[in-house]
Amino acid sequence: MILENVDIVNDISKEDFQKNYFKKHKPLLIKNFASRWEAFDQWNFDFIREKAGEQEVPLYDNKPADASKSTDAPVAKMKMKDYIDTIKSRPSDLRIFFYIITDRLPELLKNFTYPDLGMKFFKRLPTLFFGGSEAHVLMHYDVDLGDFLHIHFEGKKRILLFDQKQSAFLYKVPLSVHTIYDLDYENPDYEKFPALKYATGFEIFMEHGDALFIPGAFWHFNRYLEPGFSMSLRALPNKPKVFANMLYHVFIMRYTDKLMRKIFKSKWVNYKQKWALKKGNEAAEKYK
């Protein structure tokens, strides 16, 4: 992989952000972004544990989804306080996915301020994501194709970003928004996955309070280097062509894949993995 640094700023005006990043579809890291909030000192595990400790939460791990189950089926459930205690006390790959603040912990809504960056945030869905020190999220792009601001808290986190032009080099799986399962982005095997060495993207390290602008449809791989959690503020696509593509992703592609997975189970999953491997290797040969 060919990894570059993203631009890093401590502050930015709405005009500069719109001109140089949002309209250009270019990622940006804003250091210490959340420190501007009056309630910044409450964005930590202790506050979450106190306010939501008794809630039962679904947990996921690093393993690919079982072909015989729904792709969003959790591997376990646990009380929030027990989950936080677990990931703080020992290495763990357990993570919480898409914890909707509006539904689960509305008190948090008053503890942050939407930034004035010219983005029309979808205020129904501010969401939290948690992970232990060994947790990572499979390389993917979001099915709604929305731009979003990703704000991180507690431990350090590593993120890889790639635009859609890199899809073949990343071994994109058909009718899906993720790449091939057994591709290790931390220790890439270029002999097995030769196309990956041609993929050009960005490498970002996030710390407590940092915010990362991730343009819509960007591929992202998230790796928790230490126990931590992040909040995503989303802006749904408003350009007609992108909006139509979002509708295809959400209502046609996703449900077609779910139906095929339900009917053919592991045969369908294995077919897609082999197809992605073949297409990726073909892309590598053309690039040489």
Short mmCIF file of C-alpha atoms in Angstrom, two decimals:
data_model
loop_
_atom_site.label_atom_id
_atom_site.label_comp_id
_atom_site.label_asym_id
_atom_site.label_seq_id
_atom_site.Cartn_x
_atom_site.Cartn_y
_atom_site.Cartn_z
CA MET A 1 0.00 0.00 0.00
CA ILE A 2 1.07 3.54 -0.69
CA LEU A 3 -0.02 5.56 2.34
CA GLU A 4 0.13 9.34 2.61
CA ASN A 5 -0.62 11.74 5.46
CA VAL A 6 -3.83 13.76 5.49
CA ASP A 7 -3.76 17.50 6.05
CA ILE A 8 -3.82 18.37 9.75
CA VAL A 9 -5.16 21.62 11.23
CA ASN A 10 -5.94 22.90 14.71
CA ASP A 11 -8.86 24.98 13.48
CA ILE A 12 -10.53 25.81 10.17
CA SER A 13 -13.17 28.22 8.92
CA LYS A 14 -16.33 27.06 7.20
CA GLU A 15 -15.21 28.73 3.99
CA ASP A 16 -11.81 27.03 3.94
CA PHE A 17 -13.29 23.66 4.84
CA GLN A 18 -15.92 23.84 2.10
CA LYS A 19 -13.49 25.07 -0.56
CA ASN A 20 -10.48 22.88 0.16
CA TYR A 21 -11.93 19.67 1.65
CA PHE A 22 -15.70 19.17 1.43
CA LYS A 23 -16.10 20.14 -2.23
CA LYS A 24 -12.85 18.41 -3.20
CA HIS A 25 -13.86 15.23 -1.39
CA LYS A 26 -10.61 15.36 0.58
CA PRO A 27 -10.09 14.01 4.13
CA LEU A 28 -8.95 16.32 6.93
CA LEU A 29 -7.84 15.79 10.54
CA ILE A 30 -8.75 18.52 13.04
CA LYS A 31 -6.65 18.16 16.21
CA ASN A 32 -8.30 18.63 19.62
CA PHE A 33 -11.57 19.47 17.90
CA ALA A 34 -13.84 18.38 20.77
CA SER A 35 -11.90 20.35 23.39
CA ARG A 36 -14.01 23.37 22.35
CA TRP A 37 -17.13 21.80 23.88
CA GLU A 38 -18.18 22.99 27.33
CA ALA A 39 -18.83 19.38 28.38
CA PHE A 40 -15.64 17.97 26.86
CA ASP A 41 -14.55 16.58 30.24
CA GLN A 42 -17.57 14.24 30.18
CA TRP A 43 -16.50 12.45 27.01
CA ASN A 44 -14.87 9.47 28.67
CA PHE A 45 -15.55 5.89 29.71
CA ASP A 46 -16.46 6.88 33.28
CA PHE A 47 -19.34 9.09 32.13
CA ILE A 48 -20.67 6.45 29.70
CA ARG A 49 -20.41 3.76 32.38
CA GLU A 50 -22.27 5.90 34.92
CA LYS A 51 -25.11 6.92 32.61
CA ALA A 52 -25.56 3.74 30.51
CA GLY A 53 -23.91 1.05 32.64
CA GLU A 54 -27.02 -1.07 33.06
CA GLN A 55 -27.91 -1.11 29.37
CA GLU A 56 -27.42 -4.39 27.54
CA VAL A 57 -25.40 -3.88 24.38
CA PRO A 58 -24.69 -6.19 21.40
CA LEU A 59 -21.03 -6.98 20.84
CA TYR A 60 -19.01 -7.86 17.75
CA ASP A 61 -15.47 -9.17 17.25
CA ASN A 62 -12.86 -9.31 14.49
CA LYS A 63 -14.18 -12.51 12.93
CA PRO A 64 -16.16 -12.31 9.66
CA ALA A 65 -19.91 -12.74 9.99
CA ASP A 66 -21.16 -16.33 10.04
CA ALA A 67 -22.58 -17.16 6.61
CA SER A 68 -25.51 -18.99 8.24
CA LYS A 69 -26.53 -15.90 10.23
CA SER A 70 -27.48 -12.32 9.51
CA THR A 71 -24.48 -10.08 8.80
CA ASP A 72 -25.49 -7.84 11.73
CA ALA A 73 -25.92 -10.66 14.28
CA PRO A 74 -23.83 -9.96 17.44
CA VAL A 75 -21.44 -12.53 18.89
CA ALA A 76 -22.54 -11.75 22.45
CA LYS A 77 -24.44 -9.31 24.65
CA MET A 78 -23.25 -7.66 27.84
CA LYS A 79 -24.11 -4.79 30.16
CA MET A 80 -22.33 -1.61 29.16
CA LYS A 81 -20.52 -1.33 32.49
CA ASP A 82 -19.20 -4.89 32.18
CA TYR A 83 -18.10 -4.26 28.60
CA ILE A 84 -16.19 -1.11 29.54
CA ASP A 85 -14.57 -2.88 32.49
CA THR A 86 -13.56 -5.74 30.18
CA ILE A 87 -11.86 -3.67 27.49
CA LYS A 88 -10.13 -1.45 30.07
CA SER A 89 -8.75 -4.38 32.05
CA ARG A 90 -7.36 -6.65 29.31
CA PRO A 91 -6.74 -6.91 25.55
CA SER A 92 -10.00 -7.49 23.70
CA ASP A 93 -11.34 -7.43 20.15
CA LEU A 94 -14.91 -6.82 21.33
CA ARG A 95 -16.58 -3.72 19.96
CA ILE A 96 -19.95 -1.98 19.94
CA PHE A 97 -21.29 -0.97 16.55
CA PHE A 98 -23.72 1.86 15.74
CA TYR A 99 -24.88 2.84 19.24
CA ILE A 100 -27.50 5.50 18.44
CA ILE A 101 -27.23 8.31 20.99
CA THR A 102 -30.74 9.64 20.33
CA ASP A 103 -32.28 6.30 21.34
CA ARG A 104 -29.84 4.95 23.94
CA LEU A 105 -28.29 7.94 25.71
CA PRO A 106 -30.07 11.20 24.73
CA GLU A 107 -28.40 12.99 27.64
CA LEU A 108 -25.23 13.05 25.55
CA LEU A 109 -26.93 15.21 22.92
CA LYS A 110 -26.43 18.29 25.10
CA ASN A 111 -22.75 17.52 25.63
CA PHE A 112 -21.56 18.44 22.14
CA THR A 113 -22.12 21.10 19.50
CA TYR A 114 -22.55 20.44 15.80
CA PRO A 115 -19.71 22.20 13.98
CA ASP A 116 -20.37 25.11 11.67
CA LEU A 117 -18.65 23.63 8.63
CA GLY A 118 -21.44 23.95 6.09
CA MET A 119 -22.43 20.28 6.39
CA LYS A 120 -26.14 19.45 6.80
CA PHE A 121 -25.90 16.85 9.54
CA PHE A 122 -28.57 14.17 9.88
CA LYS A 123 -29.35 14.89 13.54
CA ARG A 124 -31.38 11.71 14.01
CA LEU A 125 -28.25 9.56 13.88
CA PRO A 126 -25.29 10.71 15.95
CA THR A 127 -23.74 7.34 16.76
CA LEU A 128 -21.04 5.89 19.00
CA PHE A 129 -18.59 3.08 18.21
CA PHE A 130 -16.51 1.34 20.91
CA GLY A 131 -13.54 -1.01 20.68
CA GLY A 132 -10.96 -2.84 22.79
CA SER A 133 -7.22 -2.66 22.17
CA GLU A 134 -7.30 -5.53 19.65
CA ALA A 135 -10.49 -4.55 17.82
CA HIS A 136 -10.62 -3.57 14.20
CA VAL A 137 -13.34 -3.01 11.64
CA LEU A 138 -13.22 -4.72 8.25
CA MET A 139 -12.31 -2.39 5.40
CA HIS A 140 -15.61 -0.96 4.16
CA TYR A 141 -17.46 2.13 3.03
CA ASP A 142 -20.79 3.23 4.45
CA VAL A 143 -23.84 2.03 2.58
CA ASP A 144 -25.59 5.42 2.83
CA LEU A 145 -22.62 7.11 1.07
CA GLY A 146 -22.81 10.03 3.51
CA ASP A 147 -20.00 12.40 4.44
CA PHE A 148 -19.23 12.30 8.13
CA LEU A 149 -17.16 13.76 10.92
CA HIS A 150 -15.58 11.07 13.10
CA ILE A 151 -14.58 12.28 16.59
CA HIS A 152 -12.46 10.03 18.79
CA PHE A 153 -12.17 9.71 22.59
CA GLU A 154 -9.97 7.91 25.11
CA GLY A 155 -7.22 5.71 23.54
CA LYS A 156 -5.41 6.05 20.23
CA LYS A 157 -6.84 4.81 16.95
CA ARG A 158 -5.40 4.13 13.48
CA ILE A 159 -7.48 4.67 10.35
CA LEU A 160 -6.74 3.90 6.70
CA LEU A 161 -8.71 5.75 4.02
CA PHE A 162 -9.04 5.07 0.29
CA ASP A 163 -11.29 6.60 -2.35
CA GLN A 164 -13.50 4.56 -4.65
CA LYS A 165 -10.90 4.58 -7.45
CA GLN A 166 -8.91 2.10 -5.35
CA SER A 167 -11.73 -0.48 -5.09
CA ALA A 168 -10.21 -3.09 -7.41
CA PHE A 169 -6.83 -2.87 -5.67
CA LEU A 170 -8.58 -3.37 -2.30
CA TYR A 171 -10.36 -6.55 -3.48
CA LYS A 172 -13.91 -5.24 -3.23
CA VAL A 173 -16.51 -7.98 -2.79
CA PRO A 174 -19.45 -7.75 -5.25
CA LEU A 175 -22.87 -6.61 -3.98
CA SER A 176 -21.17 -5.54 -0.76
CA VAL A 177 -19.52 -2.51 0.82
CA HIS A 178 -16.56 -4.45 2.22
CA THR A 179 -13.39 -6.09 0.92
CA ILE A 180 -12.26 -9.70 1.00
CA TYR A 181 -12.35 -11.22 4.51
CA ASP A 182 -8.86 -12.66 4.96
CA LEU A 183 -6.95 -9.59 3.82
CA ASP A 184 -4.83 -8.29 6.70
CA TYR A 185 -4.33 -4.54 6.27
CA GLU A 186 -1.88 -4.40 9.17
CA ASN A 187 0.40 -7.11 7.74
CA PRO A 188 -0.52 -7.30 4.04
CA ASP A 189 0.45 -10.42 2.10
CA TYR A 190 1.45 -8.99 -1.27
CA GLU A 191 2.09 -12.41 -2.74
CA LYS A 192 -1.48 -13.53 -2.15
CA PHE A 193 -2.97 -10.06 -2.74
CA PRO A 194 -0.60 -8.36 -5.23
CA ALA A 195 -3.06 -5.60 -6.15
CA LEU A 196 -2.93 -4.21 -2.63
CA LYS A 197 0.57 -2.85 -3.07
CA TYR A 198 -0.78 -0.46 -5.72
CA ALA A 199 -3.60 0.91 -3.53
CA THR A 200 -2.99 4.58 -2.71
CA GLY A 201 -4.60 6.00 0.40
CA PHE A 202 -4.15 7.81 3.70
CA GLU A 203 -2.96 6.73 7.14
CA ILE A 204 -4.28 8.64 10.17
CA PHE A 205 -3.58 8.32 13.89
CA MET A 206 -6.28 9.79 16.13
CA GLU A 207 -6.12 10.80 19.78
CA HIS A 208 -8.58 11.99 22.40
CA GLY A 209 -10.71 14.83 21.02
CA ASP A 210 -9.48 14.67 17.40
CA ALA A 211 -11.99 14.88 14.54
CA LEU A 212 -11.57 13.34 11.10
CA PHE A 213 -13.58 14.40 8.07
CA ILE A 214 -14.27 11.29 5.96
CA PRO A 215 -15.86 12.04 2.57
CA GLY A 216 -18.81 9.95 1.43
CA ALA A 217 -18.09 6.49 -0.04
CA PHE A 218 -14.48 6.54 1.19
CA TRP A 219 -13.15 3.13 2.17
CA HIS A 220 -12.04 3.04 5.81
CA PHE A 221 -10.28 0.51 8.03
CA ASN A 222 -10.42 1.30 11.76
CA ARG A 223 -7.99 -0.17 14.28
CA TYR A 224 -8.25 0.58 18.01
CA LEU A 225 -4.67 0.77 19.32
CA GLU A 226 -6.02 1.27 22.85
CA PRO A 227 -9.53 0.96 24.34
CA GLY A 228 -11.60 3.88 23.07
CA PHE A 229 -14.79 5.09 21.46
CA SER A 230 -15.77 7.45 18.68
CA MET A 231 -18.79 9.46 17.61
CA SER A 232 -19.86 9.90 14.00
CA LEU A 233 -21.92 12.87 12.82
CA ARG A 234 -23.37 12.14 9.39
CA ALA A 235 -24.46 14.28 6.45
CA LEU A 236 -26.54 12.38 3.91
CA PRO A 237 -25.84 12.92 0.19
CA ASN A 238 -27.79 15.74 -1.43
CA LYS A 239 -26.54 15.57 -5.02
CA PRO A 240 -29.15 13.78 -7.20
CA LYS A 241 -26.68 11.29 -8.71
CA VAL A 242 -25.15 10.38 -5.36
CA PHE A 243 -28.57 10.22 -3.69
CA ALA A 244 -29.80 7.81 -6.39
CA ASN A 245 -26.69 5.69 -5.88
CA MET A 246 -27.39 5.67 -2.14
CA LEU A 247 -30.94 4.40 -2.78
CA TYR A 248 -29.50 1.62 -4.94
CA HIS A 249 -27.03 0.64 -2.23
CA VAL A 250 -29.58 0.66 0.59
CA PHE A 251 -32.67 -0.81 -1.07
CA ILE A 252 -31.44 -2.92 -4.00
CA MET A 253 -27.84 -4.02 -3.56
CA ARG A 254 -28.04 -4.70 0.17
CA TYR A 255 -31.29 -6.66 0.06
CA THR A 256 -30.24 -8.62 -3.03
CA ASP A 257 -27.12 -9.70 -1.16
CA LYS A 258 -29.12 -10.59 1.95
CA LEU A 259 -31.49 -12.72 -0.12
CA MET A 260 -28.67 -14.56 -1.88
CA ARG A 261 -26.92 -15.09 1.44
CA LYS A 262 -30.12 -16.49 2.97
CA ILE A 263 -30.67 -18.88 0.07
CA PHE A 264 -27.13 -20.07 -0.67
CA LYS A 265 -25.40 -19.30 2.66
CA SER A 266 -21.66 -20.12 2.59
CA LYS A 267 -21.72 -20.97 -1.13
CA TRP A 268 -22.69 -17.39 -1.94
CA VAL A 269 -20.13 -15.92 0.46
CA ASN A 270 -17.33 -18.12 -0.90
CA TYR A 271 -18.28 -17.30 -4.51
CA LYS A 272 -18.03 -13.57 -3.81
CA GLN A 273 -14.68 -13.94 -2.08
CA LYS A 274 -13.24 -15.88 -5.04
CA TRP A 275 -14.68 -13.34 -7.50
CA ALA A 276 -13.09 -10.45 -5.59
CA LEU A 277 -9.72 -12.23 -5.47
CA LYS A 278 -9.82 -12.88 -9.21
CA LYS A 279 -10.77 -9.29 -10.11
CA GLY A 280 -8.18 -7.83 -7.77
CA ASN A 281 -5.39 -9.95 -9.21
CA GLU A 282 -6.51 -9.02 -12.73
CA ALA A 283 -6.28 -5.35 -11.75
CA ALA A 284 -2.74 -5.94 -10.50
CA GLU A 285 -1.72 -7.53 -13.82
CA LYS A 286 -3.14 -4.60 -15.81
CA TYR A 287 -1.31 -2.11 -13.60
CA LYS A 288 2.10 -3.70 -14.09
#
